[in-house]
JSON list of C-alpha atoms in Angstrom, two decimals:
[
{"chain": "E", "resi": 284, "resn": "UNK", "atom": "CA", "xyz": [125.92, -149.91, -82.97]},
{"chain": "E", "resi": 285, "resn": "UNK", "atom": "CA", "xyz": [125.94, -153.42, -84.26]},
{"chain": "E", "resi": 286, "resn": "UNK", "atom": "CA", "xyz": [126.05, -153.40, -88.37]},
{"chain": "E", "resi": 287, "resn": "UNK", "atom": "CA", "xyz": [124.52, -156.46, -89.86]},
{"chain": "E", "resi": 288, "resn": "UNK", "atom": "CA", "xyz": [126.26, -157.86, -92.97]},
{"chain": "E", "resi": 289, "resn": "UNK", "atom": "CA", "xyz": [124.40, -159.19, -95.28]},
{"chain": "E", "resi": 290, "resn": "UNK", "atom": "CA", "xyz": [125.46, -162.28, -97.12]},
{"chain": "E", "resi": 291, "resn": "UNK", "atom": "CA", "xyz": [126.56, -162.41, -100.62]},
{"chain": "E", "resi": 292, "resn": "UNK", "atom": "CA", "xyz": [125.07, -164.44, -102.81]},
{"chain": "E", "resi": 293, "resn": "UNK", "atom": "CA", "xyz": [125.39, -165.68, -106.65]},
{"chain": "E", "resi": 294, "resn": "UNK", "atom": "CA", "xyz": [122.88, -163.99, -108.99]},
{"chain": "E", "resi": 295, "resn": "UNK", "atom": "CA", "xyz": [122.72, -164.02, -112.86]},
{"chain": "E", "resi": 296, "resn": "UNK", "atom": "CA", "xyz": [121.31, -160.92, -114.48]},
{"chain": "E", "resi": 297, "resn": "UNK", "atom": "CA", "xyz": [119.77, -161.03, -117.90]},
{"chain": "E", "resi": 298, "resn": "UNK", "atom": "CA", "xyz": [120.59, -157.52, -119.74]},
{"chain": "E", "resi": 299, "resn": "UNK", "atom": "CA", "xyz": [119.39, -156.67, -122.81]},
{"chain": "E", "resi": 300, "resn": "UNK", "atom": "CA", "xyz": [121.07, -153.66, -125.05]},
{"chain": "E", "resi": 301, "resn": "UNK", "atom": "CA", "xyz": [121.24, -151.39, -127.27]},
{"chain": "E", "resi": 302, "resn": "UNK", "atom": "CA", "xyz": [124.32, -153.48, -129.76]},
{"chain": "E", "resi": 303, "resn": "UNK", "atom": "CA", "xyz": [126.48, -150.05, -130.29]},
{"chain": "E", "resi": 304, "resn": "UNK", "atom": "CA", "xyz": [130.08, -149.35, -129.42]},
{"chain": "E", "resi": 305, "resn": "UNK", "atom": "CA", "xyz": [131.17, -149.15, -125.79]},
{"chain": "E", "resi": 306, "resn": "UNK", "atom": "CA", "xyz": [128.29, -150.43, -124.18]},
{"chain": "E", "resi": 307, "resn": "UNK", "atom": "CA", "xyz": [130.09, -153.74, -123.16]},
{"chain": "E", "resi": 308, "resn": "UNK", "atom": "CA", "xyz": [133.00, -151.40, -121.72]},
{"chain": "E", "resi": 309, "resn": "UNK", "atom": "CA", "xyz": [130.36, -149.21, -119.76]},
{"chain": "E", "resi": 310, "resn": "UNK", "atom": "CA", "xyz": [128.52, -151.71, -118.29]},
{"chain": "E", "resi": 311, "resn": "UNK", "atom": "CA", "xyz": [132.11, -153.63, -116.86]},
{"chain": "E", "resi": 312, "resn": "UNK", "atom": "CA", "xyz": [132.83, -149.78, -115.62]},
{"chain": "E", "resi": 313, "resn": "UNK", "atom": "CA", "xyz": [130.04, -149.78, -113.86]},
{"chain": "E", "resi": 314, "resn": "UNK", "atom": "CA", "xyz": [131.17, -152.71, -111.94]},
{"chain": "E", "resi": 315, "resn": "UNK", "atom": "CA", "xyz": [134.69, -152.04, -111.61]},
{"chain": "E", "resi": 316, "resn": "UNK", "atom": "CA", "xyz": [133.55, -148.55, -110.65]},
{"chain": "E", "resi": 317, "resn": "UNK", "atom": "CA", "xyz": [131.65, -149.71, -107.40]},
{"chain": "E", "resi": 318, "resn": "UNK", "atom": "CA", "xyz": [134.09, -152.93, -106.26]},
{"chain": "E", "resi": 319, "resn": "UNK", "atom": "CA", "xyz": [131.69, -155.29, -107.85]},
{"chain": "E", "resi": 320, "resn": "UNK", "atom": "CA", "xyz": [132.60, -158.47, -108.98]},
{"chain": "E", "resi": 321, "resn": "UNK", "atom": "CA", "xyz": [131.73, -160.10, -112.45]},
{"chain": "E", "resi": 322, "resn": "UNK", "atom": "CA", "xyz": [132.30, -164.20, -112.18]},
{"chain": "E", "resi": 323, "resn": "UNK", "atom": "CA", "xyz": [130.87, -164.90, -116.02]},
{"chain": "E", "resi": 324, "resn": "UNK", "atom": "CA", "xyz": [130.09, -162.20, -118.52]},
{"chain": "E", "resi": 325, "resn": "UNK", "atom": "CA", "xyz": [128.77, -163.59, -121.95]},
{"chain": "E", "resi": 326, "resn": "UNK", "atom": "CA", "xyz": [127.20, -161.00, -124.93]},
{"chain": "E", "resi": 327, "resn": "UNK", "atom": "CA", "xyz": [125.30, -161.95, -127.99]},
{"chain": "E", "resi": 328, "resn": "UNK", "atom": "CA", "xyz": [123.41, -160.24, -130.65]},
{"chain": "E", "resi": 329, "resn": "UNK", "atom": "CA", "xyz": [119.73, -161.52, -130.36]},
{"chain": "E", "resi": 330, "resn": "UNK", "atom": "CA", "xyz": [118.20, -159.68, -133.18]},
{"chain": "E", "resi": 331, "resn": "UNK", "atom": "CA", "xyz": [117.91, -160.06, -137.64]},
{"chain": "E", "resi": 332, "resn": "UNK", "atom": "CA", "xyz": [119.21, -156.50, -137.55]},
{"chain": "E", "resi": 333, "resn": "UNK", "atom": "CA", "xyz": [122.15, -157.10, -134.92]},
{"chain": "E", "resi": 334, "resn": "UNK", "atom": "CA", "xyz": [120.80, -154.07, -133.27]},
{"chain": "E", "resi": 335, "resn": "UNK", "atom": "CA", "xyz": [120.31, -155.43, -129.76]},
{"chain": "E", "resi": 336, "resn": "UNK", "atom": "CA", "xyz": [122.43, -157.87, -127.73]},
{"chain": "E", "resi": 337, "resn": "UNK", "atom": "CA", "xyz": [121.91, -159.87, -124.73]},
{"chain": "E", "resi": 338, "resn": "UNK", "atom": "CA", "xyz": [124.62, -159.98, -121.65]},
{"chain": "E", "resi": 339, "resn": "UNK", "atom": "CA", "xyz": [124.70, -162.12, -119.17]},
{"chain": "E", "resi": 340, "resn": "UNK", "atom": "CA", "xyz": [126.14, -161.17, -116.22]},
{"chain": "E", "resi": 341, "resn": "UNK", "atom": "CA", "xyz": [127.12, -163.54, -113.08]},
{"chain": "E", "resi": 342, "resn": "UNK", "atom": "CA", "xyz": [128.07, -161.65, -109.63]},
{"chain": "E", "resi": 343, "resn": "UNK", "atom": "CA", "xyz": [127.98, -162.33, -106.44]},
{"chain": "E", "resi": 344, "resn": "UNK", "atom": "CA", "xyz": [126.49, -159.70, -103.91]},
{"chain": "E", "resi": 345, "resn": "UNK", "atom": "CA", "xyz": [123.94, -159.06, -100.71]},
{"chain": "E", "resi": 346, "resn": "UNK", "atom": "CA", "xyz": [120.48, -158.39, -101.41]},
{"chain": "E", "resi": 347, "resn": "UNK", "atom": "CA", "xyz": [121.49, -154.62, -101.17]},
{"chain": "E", "resi": 348, "resn": "UNK", "atom": "CA", "xyz": [124.14, -154.41, -103.08]},
{"chain": "E", "resi": 349, "resn": "UNK", "atom": "CA", "xyz": [122.47, -156.22, -105.91]},
{"chain": "E", "resi": 350, "resn": "UNK", "atom": "CA", "xyz": [119.30, -154.03, -105.80]},
{"chain": "E", "resi": 351, "resn": "UNK", "atom": "CA", "xyz": [121.82, -150.93, -106.51]},
{"chain": "E", "resi": 352, "resn": "UNK", "atom": "CA", "xyz": [123.52, -152.64, -109.29]},
{"chain": "E", "resi": 353, "resn": "UNK", "atom": "CA", "xyz": [120.01, -153.39, -111.22]},
{"chain": "E", "resi": 354, "resn": "UNK", "atom": "CA", "xyz": [118.93, -149.72, -110.49]},
{"chain": "E", "resi": 355, "resn": "UNK", "atom": "CA", "xyz": [122.86, -148.48, -112.13]},
{"chain": "E", "resi": 356, "resn": "UNK", "atom": "CA", "xyz": [122.27, -150.96, -115.31]},
{"chain": "E", "resi": 357, "resn": "UNK", "atom": "CA", "xyz": [118.59, -149.75, -115.41]},
{"chain": "E", "resi": 358, "resn": "UNK", "atom": "CA", "xyz": [119.71, -145.84, -115.47]},
{"chain": "E", "resi": 359, "resn": "UNK", "atom": "CA", "xyz": [121.96, -146.61, -118.66]},
{"chain": "E", "resi": 360, "resn": "UNK", "atom": "CA", "xyz": [120.53, -145.20, -121.45]},
{"chain": "E", "resi": 361, "resn": "UNK", "atom": "CA", "xyz": [121.08, -148.15, -123.83]},
{"chain": "E", "resi": 362, "resn": "UNK", "atom": "CA", "xyz": [119.45, -150.12, -121.59]},
{"chain": "E", "resi": 363, "resn": "UNK", "atom": "CA", "xyz": [116.59, -151.88, -122.21]},
{"chain": "E", "resi": 364, "resn": "UNK", "atom": "CA", "xyz": [115.07, -154.45, -119.57]},
{"chain": "E", "resi": 365, "resn": "UNK", "atom": "CA", "xyz": [117.50, -155.90, -116.58]},
{"chain": "E", "resi": 366, "resn": "UNK", "atom": "CA", "xyz": [116.19, -159.04, -114.72]},
{"chain": "E", "resi": 367, "resn": "UNK", "atom": "CA", "xyz": [117.79, -160.62, -112.49]},
{"chain": "E", "resi": 368, "resn": "UNK", "atom": "CA", "xyz": [117.06, -164.42, -112.99]},
{"chain": "E", "resi": 369, "resn": "UNK", "atom": "CA", "xyz": [117.89, -165.69, -109.92]},
{"chain": "E", "resi": 370, "resn": "UNK", "atom": "CA", "xyz": [115.27, -163.73, -107.96]},
{"chain": "E", "resi": 371, "resn": "UNK", "atom": "CA", "xyz": [112.52, -164.79, -110.73]},
{"chain": "E", "resi": 372, "resn": "UNK", "atom": "CA", "xyz": [112.77, -168.08, -110.11]},
{"chain": "E", "resi": 373, "resn": "UNK", "atom": "CA", "xyz": [113.21, -171.05, -112.41]},
{"chain": "E", "resi": 374, "resn": "UNK", "atom": "CA", "xyz": [115.66, -170.39, -115.38]},
{"chain": "E", "resi": 375, "resn": "UNK", "atom": "CA", "xyz": [118.23, -172.46, -117.01]},
{"chain": "E", "resi": 376, "resn": "UNK", "atom": "CA", "xyz": [121.77, -171.60, -117.29]},
{"chain": "E", "resi": 377, "resn": "UNK", "atom": "CA", "xyz": [124.54, -173.60, -119.08]},
{"chain": "E", "resi": 378, "resn": "UNK", "atom": "CA", "xyz": [128.28, -172.96, -119.85]},
{"chain": "E", "resi": 379, "resn": "UNK", "atom": "CA", "xyz": [130.42, -174.92, -122.23]},
{"chain": "E", "resi": 380, "resn": "UNK", "atom": "CA", "xyz": [134.09, -175.33, -122.16]},
{"chain": "E", "resi": 381, "resn": "UNK", "atom": "CA", "xyz": [136.43, -176.83, -124.43]},
{"chain": "E", "resi": 382, "resn": "UNK", "atom": "CA", "xyz": [139.05, -179.47, -122.66]},
{"chain": "E", "resi": 383, "resn": "UNK", "atom": "CA", "xyz": [142.33, -180.58, -124.12]},
{"chain": "E", "resi": 384, "resn": "UNK", "atom": "CA", "xyz": [143.81, -183.69, -122.25]},
{"chain": "E", "resi": 385, "resn": "UNK", "atom": "CA", "xyz": [147.01, -185.76, -123.74]},
{"chain": "E", "resi": 386, "resn": "UNK", "atom": "CA", "xyz": [148.28, -189.09, -122.47]},
{"chain": "E", "resi": 387, "resn": "UNK", "atom": "CA", "xyz": [148.72, -192.24, -123.69]},
{"chain": "E", "resi": 388, "resn": "UNK", "atom": "CA", "xyz": [147.59, -195.63, -122.78]},
{"chain": "E", "resi": 389, "resn": "UNK", "atom": "CA", "xyz": [145.67, -196.22, -119.62]},
{"chain": "E", "resi": 390, "resn": "UNK", "atom": "CA", "xyz": [145.30, -192.18, -119.32]},
{"chain": "E", "resi": 391, "resn": "UNK", "atom": "CA", "xyz": [143.84, -191.86, -122.50]},
{"chain": "E", "resi": 392, "resn": "UNK", "atom": "CA", "xyz": [141.38, -194.63, -121.93]},
{"chain": "E", "resi": 393, "resn": "UNK", "atom": "CA", "xyz": [140.43, -193.17, -118.98]},
{"chain": "E", "resi": 394, "resn": "UNK", "atom": "CA", "xyz": [139.85, -189.88, -120.41]},
{"chain": "E", "resi": 395, "resn": "UNK", "atom": "CA", "xyz": [137.37, -191.43, -123.05]},
{"chain": "E", "resi": 396, "resn": "UNK", "atom": "CA", "xyz": [135.76, -193.47, -120.80]},
{"chain": "E", "resi": 397, "resn": "UNK", "atom": "CA", "xyz": [135.13, -190.16, -118.01]},
{"chain": "E", "resi": 398, "resn": "UNK", "atom": "CA", "xyz": [133.77, -188.02, -121.26]},
{"chain": "E", "resi": 399, "resn": "UNK", "atom": "CA", "xyz": [131.46, -190.32, -121.96]},
{"chain": "E", "resi": 400, "resn": "UNK", "atom": "CA", "xyz": [130.11, -190.18, -118.95]},
{"chain": "E", "resi": 401, "resn": "UNK", "atom": "CA", "xyz": [130.07, -186.68, -118.75]},
{"chain": "E", "resi": 402, "resn": "UNK", "atom": "CA", "xyz": [128.59, -186.68, -122.49]},
{"chain": "E", "resi": 403, "resn": "UNK", "atom": "CA", "xyz": [131.27, -185.14, -123.66]},
{"chain": "E", "resi": 404, "resn": "UNK", "atom": "CA", "xyz": [132.17, -184.66, -127.16]},
{"chain": "E", "resi": 405, "resn": "UNK", "atom": "CA", "xyz": [135.78, -185.44, -128.77]},
{"chain": "E", "resi": 406, "resn": "UNK", "atom": "CA", "xyz": [136.09, -182.80, -131.20]},
{"chain": "E", "resi": 407, "resn": "UNK", "atom": "CA", "xyz": [139.46, -182.93, -131.79]},
{"chain": "E", "resi": 408, "resn": "UNK", "atom": "CA", "xyz": [141.70, -185.84, -131.76]},
{"chain": "E", "resi": 409, "resn": "UNK", "atom": "CA", "xyz": [145.61, -186.84, -132.32]},
{"chain": "E", "resi": 410, "resn": "UNK", "atom": "CA", "xyz": [147.94, -189.73, -131.60]},
{"chain": "E", "resi": 411, "resn": "UNK", "atom": "CA", "xyz": [148.92, -188.29, -127.76]},
{"chain": "E", "resi": 412, "resn": "UNK", "atom": "CA", "xyz": [145.65, -185.85, -127.26]},
{"chain": "E", "resi": 413, "resn": "UNK", "atom": "CA", "xyz": [141.57, -184.98, -127.40]},
{"chain": "E", "resi": 414, "resn": "UNK", "atom": "CA", "xyz": [139.50, -181.71, -126.64]},
{"chain": "E", "resi": 415, "resn": "UNK", "atom": "CA", "xyz": [136.51, -182.85, -125.73]},
{"chain": "E", "resi": 416, "resn": "UNK", "atom": "CA", "xyz": [133.75, -180.37, -126.02]},
{"chain": "E", "resi": 417, "resn": "UNK", "atom": "CA", "xyz": [131.22, -180.09, -122.60]},
{"chain": "E", "resi": 418, "resn": "UNK", "atom": "CA", "xyz": [128.40, -178.30, -121.53]},
{"chain": "E", "resi": 419, "resn": "UNK", "atom": "CA", "xyz": [126.34, -178.28, -118.74]},
{"chain": "E", "resi": 420, "resn": "UNK", "atom": "CA", "xyz": [125.68, -176.35, -115.38]},
{"chain": "E", "resi": 421, "resn": "UNK", "atom": "CA", "xyz": [128.99, -174.67, -114.17]},
{"chain": "E", "resi": 422, "resn": "UNK", "atom": "CA", "xyz": [129.34, -177.49, -111.38]},
{"chain": "E", "resi": 423, "resn": "UNK", "atom": "CA", "xyz": [129.54, -180.26, -114.34]},
{"chain": "E", "resi": 424, "resn": "UNK", "atom": "CA", "xyz": [131.53, -178.46, -116.00]},
{"chain": "E", "resi": 425, "resn": "UNK", "atom": "CA", "xyz": [134.01, -178.27, -113.01]},
{"chain": "E", "resi": 426, "resn": "UNK", "atom": "CA", "xyz": [133.74, -181.61, -111.80]},
{"chain": "E", "resi": 427, "resn": "UNK", "atom": "CA", "xyz": [134.90, -183.20, -115.23]},
{"chain": "E", "resi": 428, "resn": "UNK", "atom": "CA", "xyz": [137.64, -180.85, -115.50]},
{"chain": "E", "resi": 429, "resn": "UNK", "atom": "CA", "xyz": [138.64, -182.05, -111.80]},
{"chain": "E", "resi": 430, "resn": "UNK", "atom": "CA", "xyz": [138.25, -185.80, -113.34]},
{"chain": "E", "resi": 431, "resn": "UNK", "atom": "CA", "xyz": [140.00, -184.72, -116.45]},
{"chain": "E", "resi": 432, "resn": "UNK", "atom": "CA", "xyz": [143.03, -183.25, -114.71]},
{"chain": "E", "resi": 433, "resn": "UNK", "atom": "CA", "xyz": [144.09, -186.71, -112.81]},
{"chain": "E", "resi": 434, "resn": "UNK", "atom": "CA", "xyz": [144.35, -188.36, -116.56]},
{"chain": "E", "resi": 435, "resn": "UNK", "atom": "CA", "xyz": [146.61, -185.29, -118.23]},
{"chain": "E", "resi": 436, "resn": "UNK", "atom": "CA", "xyz": [144.31, -182.11, -118.18]},
{"chain": "E", "resi": 437, "resn": "UNK", "atom": "CA", "xyz": [146.55, -179.18, -119.60]},
{"chain": "E", "resi": 438, "resn": "UNK", "atom": "CA", "xyz": [144.54, -176.88, -121.32]},
{"chain": "E", "resi": 439, "resn": "UNK", "atom": "CA", "xyz": [140.58, -175.38, -120.90]},
{"chain": "E", "resi": 440, "resn": "UNK", "atom": "CA", "xyz": [138.52, -172.64, -122.34]},
{"chain": "E", "resi": 441, "resn": "UNK", "atom": "CA", "xyz": [134.87, -171.70, -120.86]},
{"chain": "E", "resi": 442, "resn": "UNK", "atom": "CA", "xyz": [132.81, -169.64, -123.10]},
{"chain": "E", "resi": 443, "resn": "UNK", "atom": "CA", "xyz": [130.92, -168.56, -119.38]},
{"chain": "E", "resi": 444, "resn": "UNK", "atom": "CA", "xyz": [126.97, -168.76, -118.12]},
{"chain": "E", "resi": 445, "resn": "UNK", "atom": "CA", "xyz": [124.46, -168.05, -120.41]},
{"chain": "E", "resi": 446, "resn": "UNK", "atom": "CA", "xyz": [121.31, -168.32, -119.03]},
{"chain": "E", "resi": 447, "resn": "UNK", "atom": "CA", "xyz": [117.19, -167.71, -119.67]},
{"chain": "E", "resi": 448, "resn": "UNK", "atom": "CA", "xyz": [113.98, -167.90, -117.85]},
{"chain": "E", "resi": 449, "resn": "UNK", "atom": "CA", "xyz": [111.94, -170.81, -117.99]},
{"chain": "E", "resi": 450, "resn": "UNK", "atom": "CA", "xyz": [108.05, -170.45, -119.35]},
{"chain": "E", "resi": 451, "resn": "UNK", "atom": "CA", "xyz": [106.48, -168.17, -122.02]},
{"chain": "E", "resi": 452, "resn": "UNK", "atom": "CA", "xyz": [107.87, -164.70, -121.02]},
{"chain": "E", "resi": 453, "resn": "UNK", "atom": "CA", "xyz": [110.81, -163.58, -123.25]},
{"chain": "E", "resi": 454, "resn": "UNK", "atom": "CA", "xyz": [113.59, -161.47, -121.46]}
]
């Protein structure tokens, strides 16, 4: 008997939920209880009356496991809709990072030059440090951080991925 192992692929899920206490814990608990990993998680209210929230979850799973995740999320009472943006096709993903760099002289000049190339904005500056704000794909953020580590990177804070489908359909 030969069991074929499915390849895990990265998927971005948009989950529309009632904004009620404990819903995030229930969703995270669902992943934890079944041994699924959450790579990125962001949450925000999406209605004027703050009654509905959008949870964006990035996870890696095989097609079979992802099918189970979506089905289990759909069964939770406060969940209105679950969309696999990756499977549906074209969507836009962005992440924001705050990157603190310390340096003087050439390192300071190089940090500023790199920030221009990556369209990072200086949001705080002192005589010896900068805090840059950079947005873009995860790959862009990763590369910016990698380059800044060579000129004095000391701290990074990242938001996690937010995503939205292209076209006229709402989540």
